[in-house]
Coordinates of C-alpha atoms in Angstrom, one line a residue:
M1 CA 90.4 166.9 94.9
D2 CA 88.9 166.9 98.3
F3 CA 86.1 164.5 97.1
I4 CA 88.7 161.7 97.1
K5 CA 88.8 161.9 100.9
Q6 CA 85.1 160.8 100.9
F7 CA 85.9 157.5 99.2
T8 CA 85.6 154.4 101.4
V9 CA 88.0 151.5 101.5
E10 CA 86.9 148.0 102.5
T11 CA 89.1 145.0 103.0
Q12 CA 88.2 142.0 100.8
P13 CA 89.3 138.4 100.8
N14 CA 92.6 137.3 99.1
S15 CA 94.4 140.5 99.9
Q16 CA 92.1 142.8 98.0
V17 CA 90.4 146.1 98.8
K18 CA 87.3 147.6 97.4
L19 CA 87.3 151.4 96.8
T20 CA 83.8 153.0 96.6
G21 CA 83.1 156.7 95.8
E22 CA 81.6 159.4 93.7
I23 CA 83.3 161.7 91.2
P24 CA 81.7 165.1 90.7
F25 CA 80.3 165.6 87.2
S26 CA 82.5 168.7 86.8
E27 CA 85.5 166.2 86.6
L28 CA 83.8 164.4 83.8
E29 CA 83.1 167.7 82.0
T30 CA 86.9 168.3 81.7
E31 CA 87.1 165.2 79.6
R32 CA 84.3 166.1 77.2
G33 CA 86.4 167.5 74.3
K34 CA 88.7 164.5 74.3
A35 CA 85.8 162.1 74.6
I36 CA 84.0 163.5 71.5
A37 CA 87.3 163.7 69.5
H38 CA 88.1 160.0 70.3
L39 CA 84.6 158.8 69.5
G40 CA 84.4 160.7 66.2
K41 CA 87.9 159.8 65.1
N42 CA 86.9 156.7 63.1
L43 CA 83.2 157.7 62.6
K44 CA 82.0 157.7 59.0
I45 CA 79.1 159.9 58.0
D46 CA 78.2 160.8 54.4
G47 CA 79.1 164.3 53.5
F48 CA 82.0 164.6 56.0
R49 CA 85.6 163.7 55.9
E50 CA 86.7 161.1 58.4
G51 CA 88.2 162.8 61.4
H52 CA 86.7 166.1 60.5
I53 CA 83.1 165.7 61.7
P54 CA 81.7 168.6 63.8
D55 CA 81.0 167.8 67.5
K56 CA 77.3 168.5 67.1
V57 CA 77.0 165.9 64.4
I58 CA 78.9 163.3 66.4
I59 CA 76.7 163.9 69.4
E60 CA 73.5 163.6 67.3
R61 CA 74.7 160.4 65.7
L62 CA 76.1 158.6 68.9
G63 CA 73.8 160.1 71.5
E64 CA 74.6 162.0 74.7
M65 CA 75.0 158.9 76.9
A66 CA 77.7 157.5 74.6
I67 CA 79.7 160.7 75.2
V68 CA 79.0 160.6 78.9
N69 CA 80.2 157.0 79.1
E70 CA 83.5 157.9 77.4
M71 CA 83.9 160.9 79.7
A72 CA 83.3 158.7 82.7
E73 CA 85.9 156.1 81.6
R74 CA 88.5 158.8 81.1
A75 CA 87.7 160.5 84.4
I76 CA 88.1 157.3 86.3
N77 CA 91.4 156.4 84.5
R78 CA 92.7 159.9 85.5
I79 CA 91.4 159.9 89.1
Y80 CA 92.0 156.3 90.2
P81 CA 95.8 156.5 90.4
L82 CA 95.5 159.7 92.4
A83 CA 92.9 158.1 94.7
I84 CA 95.0 155.0 95.6
K85 CA 98.0 157.2 96.2
G86 CA 96.1 159.7 98.4
L87 CA 94.5 156.9 100.4
G88 CA 97.7 154.9 100.8
I89 CA 96.6 151.8 98.9
D90 CA 99.6 149.7 97.9
A91 CA 97.9 148.2 94.8
I92 CA 99.1 145.4 92.6
G93 CA 98.0 145.2 89.0
Y94 CA 94.9 146.6 87.4
P95 CA 91.6 147.2 89.2
S96 CA 88.2 145.7 88.4
I97 CA 86.0 148.8 88.0
T98 CA 82.2 148.8 88.1
I99 CA 80.1 152.0 87.5
T100 CA 77.2 152.1 89.9
K101 CA 75.6 155.4 88.9
I102 CA 75.9 157.5 85.8
A103 CA 73.7 160.2 84.3
P104 CA 74.3 163.6 82.6
A105 CA 74.9 166.4 85.1
N106 CA 75.1 163.9 88.0
P107 CA 78.0 162.6 90.1
L108 CA 79.5 159.3 88.8
G109 CA 79.3 156.4 91.3
F110 CA 81.9 153.6 91.0
T111 CA 83.7 150.8 92.8
A112 CA 87.2 149.6 92.2
T113 CA 88.4 146.2 93.5
V114 CA 92.2 145.7 93.4
A115 CA 94.8 143.3 94.9
V116 CA 97.2 144.9 97.3
V117 CA 100.5 144.0 98.8
P118 CA 99.6 141.7 101.7
T119 CA 100.4 142.2 105.3
I120 CA 103.4 140.0 106.0
T121 CA 104.2 138.6 109.5
L122 CA 107.8 137.4 109.3
P123 CA 109.3 135.0 111.8
D124 CA 112.7 135.6 113.3
Y125 CA 114.3 135.0 109.9
K126 CA 117.8 135.4 111.1
A127 CA 117.4 132.8 113.7
R128 CA 115.9 130.3 111.3
A129 CA 118.7 131.1 108.7
K130 CA 121.3 130.6 111.4
A131 CA 120.0 127.2 112.3
I132 CA 120.2 126.1 108.7
N133 CA 123.6 127.7 108.2
T134 CA 125.2 125.6 110.9
D135 CA 124.6 122.5 108.7
K136 CA 125.7 123.9 105.4
P137 CA 127.5 121.3 103.2
S138 CA 131.2 121.7 102.4
L139 CA 132.1 123.3 99.1
T140 CA 135.5 121.6 99.0
V141 CA 136.1 119.3 96.1
T142 CA 138.1 116.2 97.4
D143 CA 140.6 114.1 95.6
E144 CA 138.0 111.3 95.6
D145 CA 135.5 113.6 93.8
V146 CA 138.1 114.2 91.1
E147 CA 139.0 110.5 90.8
T148 CA 135.3 109.6 90.5
A149 CA 134.8 112.1 87.8
I150 CA 137.8 110.9 85.8
K151 CA 136.6 107.3 86.0
D152 CA 133.2 108.4 84.7
I153 CA 134.8 110.1 81.8
Q154 CA 137.0 107.1 81.0
R155 CA 134.0 104.8 81.1
Q156 CA 132.1 107.0 78.8
K157 CA 134.9 107.2 76.3
A158 CA 135.4 103.4 76.4
A159 CA 131.7 102.8 75.9
Y160 CA 131.6 105.2 73.0
E161 CA 134.6 103.6 71.3
R162 CA 133.1 100.1 71.7
L163 CA 129.8 101.3 70.2
Q164 CA 131.7 102.9 67.3
G165 CA 133.5 99.6 66.7
K166 CA 130.3 97.6 66.7
A167 CA 128.6 100.1 64.4
A168 CA 131.5 99.8 61.9
A169 CA 131.1 96.0 61.9
V170 CA 127.4 96.1 60.9
P171 CA 126.6 96.4 57.2
A172 CA 125.2 99.8 56.2
H173 CA 121.9 98.3 55.0
D174 CA 121.3 96.9 58.5
H175 CA 121.0 100.3 60.1
V176 CA 117.5 101.7 60.4
H177 CA 116.9 105.4 60.9
D178 CA 113.8 106.1 63.1
E179 CA 112.3 109.4 62.0
N180 CA 109.6 109.3 64.6
C181 CA 111.7 109.7 67.7
D182 CA 110.1 111.4 70.7
H183 CA 111.6 114.5 72.2
D184 CA 111.6 115.1 75.9
H185 CA 111.8 118.5 77.7
E186 CA 112.9 119.1 81.2
G187 CA 113.2 122.9 81.2
H188 CA 116.5 122.9 83.2
E189 CA 119.2 125.5 82.6
H190 CA 122.7 124.0 82.3
H191 CA 126.1 125.6 82.6
H192 CA 128.9 124.1 80.6
D193 CA 132.7 123.9 80.7
P194 CA 133.7 123.6 77.0
E195 CA 136.8 121.4 77.6
V196 CA 135.2 119.0 80.1
E197 CA 131.9 118.9 78.1
A198 CA 133.8 117.8 75.0
V199 CA 134.7 114.7 77.0
S200 CA 131.7 114.1 79.2
A201 CA 129.2 114.6 76.4
T202 CA 130.3 111.3 74.8
P203 CA 127.1 109.3 74.3
A204 CA 127.9 106.4 76.6
D205 CA 124.3 105.3 77.0
E206 CA 123.4 105.5 73.3
P207 CA 121.3 102.4 72.5
T208 CA 122.1 100.0 69.6
E209 CA 120.2 97.1 68.2
G210 CA 120.3 94.3 70.7
H211 CA 123.3 95.6 72.6
D212 CA 123.5 97.2 76.1
I213 CA 126.8 98.1 77.5
D214 CA 127.5 98.1 81.3
T215 CA 130.0 100.9 81.7
E216 CA 130.9 99.7 85.2
E217 CA 132.4 96.5 83.7
L218 CA 134.5 98.2 81.0
P219 CA 138.3 98.1 81.6
L220 CA 139.8 101.5 82.2
P221 CA 143.1 102.5 80.5
E222 CA 146.0 103.9 82.3
L223 CA 145.8 107.7 82.9
T224 CA 148.8 109.0 80.9
D225 CA 149.7 112.3 79.3
E226 CA 149.1 110.8 75.9
Y227 CA 145.7 109.5 77.0
V228 CA 144.4 112.8 78.4
Q229 CA 145.7 114.6 75.3
S230 CA 143.3 112.4 73.3
L231 CA 140.4 113.7 75.4
G232 CA 140.9 117.4 74.7
K233 CA 143.3 120.3 74.9
F234 CA 145.1 119.0 77.9
E235 CA 148.9 119.1 78.2
S236 CA 149.3 116.5 80.9
V237 CA 147.6 114.4 83.5
D238 CA 148.1 117.2 86.1
D239 CA 146.6 119.7 83.7
F240 CA 143.7 117.4 83.1
K241 CA 143.1 116.9 86.8
K242 CA 143.3 120.6 87.5
T243 CA 140.7 121.3 84.8
I244 CA 138.4 118.6 86.3
R245 CA 138.8 120.0 89.8
E246 CA 138.0 123.6 88.6
H247 CA 134.9 122.3 86.8
L248 CA 133.7 120.3 89.8
T249 CA 134.4 123.3 92.1
I250 CA 132.2 125.6 90.0
E251 CA 129.5 123.0 89.7
K252 CA 129.6 122.1 93.4
E253 CA 129.5 125.8 94.5
R254 CA 126.5 126.4 92.2
D255 CA 124.6 123.3 93.3
V256 CA 125.3 123.5 97.0
T257 CA 124.6 127.2 97.2
A258 CA 121.3 126.8 95.4
A259 CA 120.2 123.9 97.6
H260 CA 121.3 125.6 100.8
R261 CA 119.4 128.8 99.8
A262 CA 116.3 126.8 99.1
R263 CA 116.5 125.2 102.6
V264 CA 116.9 128.7 104.2
T265 CA 114.0 130.3 102.3
D266 CA 111.8 127.2 102.8
A267 CA 112.3 127.4 106.5
I268 CA 111.2 131.1 106.5
I269 CA 108.3 130.6 104.1
E270 CA 106.7 127.8 106.1
V271 CA 106.2 130.0 109.1
T272 CA 105.5 133.4 107.4
E273 CA 101.9 134.5 107.6
M274 CA 100.4 136.3 104.6
E275 CA 97.3 136.2 102.4
L276 CA 98.6 135.8 98.9
P277 CA 96.8 137.7 96.1
Q278 CA 95.8 135.5 93.2
I279 CA 97.2 138.0 90.7
L280 CA 100.8 137.2 92.0
I281 CA 100.2 133.4 91.6
D282 CA 98.9 134.0 88.0
S283 CA 101.9 136.2 87.2
E284 CA 104.4 133.5 88.4
L285 CA 102.5 130.9 86.3
D286 CA 102.7 133.2 83.2
Q287 CA 106.5 133.5 83.8
M288 CA 106.9 129.7 84.1
F289 CA 105.0 129.1 80.9
G290 CA 107.0 131.8 79.2
Q291 CA 110.3 130.2 80.2
M292 CA 109.0 126.8 79.1
T293 CA 108.0 128.2 75.7
E294 CA 111.4 129.7 75.2
D295 CA 113.1 126.3 76.1
L296 CA 110.8 124.5 73.6
T297 CA 111.6 127.0 70.9
R298 CA 115.3 126.5 71.4
A299 CA 114.7 122.8 71.0
N300 CA 112.7 123.4 67.8
L301 CA 109.5 122.2 69.4
H302 CA 106.0 123.7 69.7
M303 CA 104.0 124.0 72.9
E304 CA 101.0 122.3 71.3
D305 CA 103.1 119.3 70.2
Y306 CA 104.7 119.0 73.6
L307 CA 101.4 119.0 75.4
K308 CA 100.1 116.3 73.1
H309 CA 103.3 114.3 73.7
I310 CA 102.9 114.4 77.5
K311 CA 99.1 114.0 77.2
K312 CA 98.3 117.1 79.3
T313 CA 96.6 120.5 78.8
K314 CA 97.8 123.9 79.8
E315 CA 95.2 123.8 82.6
D316 CA 96.7 120.5 83.9
L317 CA 100.2 122.1 84.1
N318 CA 98.6 125.1 85.8
E319 CA 97.3 122.9 88.6
E320 CA 100.6 121.0 88.8
W321 CA 102.7 124.1 88.9
K322 CA 100.4 126.1 91.3
P323 CA 102.2 125.1 94.5
A324 CA 105.6 126.1 93.0
A325 CA 104.1 129.4 91.7
E326 CA 102.7 130.2 95.2
K327 CA 106.1 129.5 96.8
R328 CA 107.8 131.8 94.2
A329 CA 105.4 134.6 94.8
K330 CA 105.7 134.3 98.6
L331 CA 109.5 134.2 98.4
Q332 CA 109.6 137.5 96.5
L333 CA 107.3 139.2 98.9
I334 CA 109.3 137.9 101.8
L335 CA 112.6 139.1 100.3
N336 CA 111.1 142.5 99.7
E337 CA 109.9 142.7 103.3
I338 CA 113.3 141.6 104.7
A339 CA 115.0 144.2 102.4
K340 CA 112.7 146.9 103.8
Q341 CA 113.3 145.9 107.4
E342 CA 117.1 145.6 106.9
N343 CA 117.3 148.7 104.8
V344 CA 118.9 146.7 102.0
T345 CA 119.5 148.7 98.7
P346 CA 121.5 147.7 95.7
D347 CA 124.7 149.5 94.9
T348 CA 123.9 152.3 92.4
T349 CA 127.1 152.0 90.5
L350 CA 126.6 148.3 90.0
V351 CA 123.0 148.8 88.9
D352 CA 124.2 151.4 86.3
E353 CA 126.8 149.0 85.0
Q354 CA 124.4 146.1 84.6
V355 CA 121.7 148.2 83.1
A356 CA 124.2 149.5 80.5
T357 CA 125.3 146.0 79.7
L358 CA 121.7 144.8 79.2
M359 CA 120.7 147.8 77.1
E360 CA 123.7 147.2 74.9
R361 CA 122.6 143.6 74.4
Y362 CA 118.9 144.5 74.1
P363 CA 118.8 148.0 72.6
D364 CA 115.0 148.0 72.1
A365 CA 114.2 147.2 75.7
D366 CA 112.5 149.7 78.0
K367 CA 115.3 151.2 80.1
A368 CA 113.0 151.9 83.1
R369 CA 111.8 148.3 83.2
V370 CA 115.4 147.0 82.8
R371 CA 116.5 149.1 85.7
I372 CA 113.6 147.8 87.9
Y373 CA 114.6 144.2 87.0
V374 CA 118.3 144.8 87.7
E375 CA 117.5 146.5 91.1
S376 CA 115.2 143.6 92.0
V377 CA 117.8 140.9 91.2
L378 CA 120.6 142.7 93.0
K379 CA 118.4 143.4 96.1
N380 CA 117.4 139.7 96.2
E381 CA 121.0 138.6 96.0
A382 CA 122.0 141.0 98.8
V383 CA 119.2 139.7 101.1
M384 CA 120.2 136.1 100.4
K385 CA 123.8 136.8 101.3
L386 CA 122.6 138.5 104.5
L387 CA 120.6 135.3 105.4
E388 CA 123.6 133.0 104.5
T389 CA 125.8 134.9 106.9
A390 CA 123.3 135.0 109.8

């Protein structure tokens, strides 16, 4: 297909390129049989069975230009991927195609505008990461942290028991059930320790009619083996403290690592030069709305009801979330570029294992897409670890 070499490529704003060219009519002709069969598939003409109408009758009914238009669409769909590959265009998403010239027995003129992976000018990312790493908070859980957590649990339990006592003292007919309570949605993902959650989830702040309890003023009982056994499956005070420390360690490692990584990547993003394609911002917004919809569904809520509750439209949230979507899109491009420069590739064995696990959990998923997802996650993690050790 030497004619592809004659196509021109122009750089457009917002990290897009415009491809302009002509396709010989001979390429359209190779699509003629399929075009006629497709157009005649659902055509209904008296005297003929549906799907068995002769080509000549289809052409007479639809006209030659209808056939040529279908031939043109098929030819472009076949040749466009070959063109961007041959011309070295690193396209993102689907192109916007315009036919500029079409007529029987004549070359087909067209343009295709498509977003491309932007040129990224990275800073000295290792130096910026190193500067942040020197000030990384400690992951150590101190005795004071443990004692503070224990006191919080004790106050929650004491508050809950006091509320239960007051509720028992109020006649049943004095209780009013409000069926019109509002639901809130934060969209956060939480990680739970079953044993500690059983204690810490006690509703210390649950309101009652005319009563507010200041948990700071509640007397705290002595921490004994018998007391901690009433809080959950703990054998002794030492066992209880050990569990609390383990829980706090996991929580602190997660929170500190996430916050530190955000500081490192923010420092790199703010001085990285690129022209971000709109399609990537839109893709991130779609993912954010998708996650929010899942979270609402798990809470037995509907998106329409939630938007009414917060008195906003989807467009309002789009505008609010746009800066975050831009940052997420930039971050992924930056991580990809660093992985390319550092020759970071995920471990094949680990990829195979995680793909197998996900396919077992989601047997109807597209295995090729699952593999791309797993490779991306593992590659991102490898790049982040590289930056954390700079």
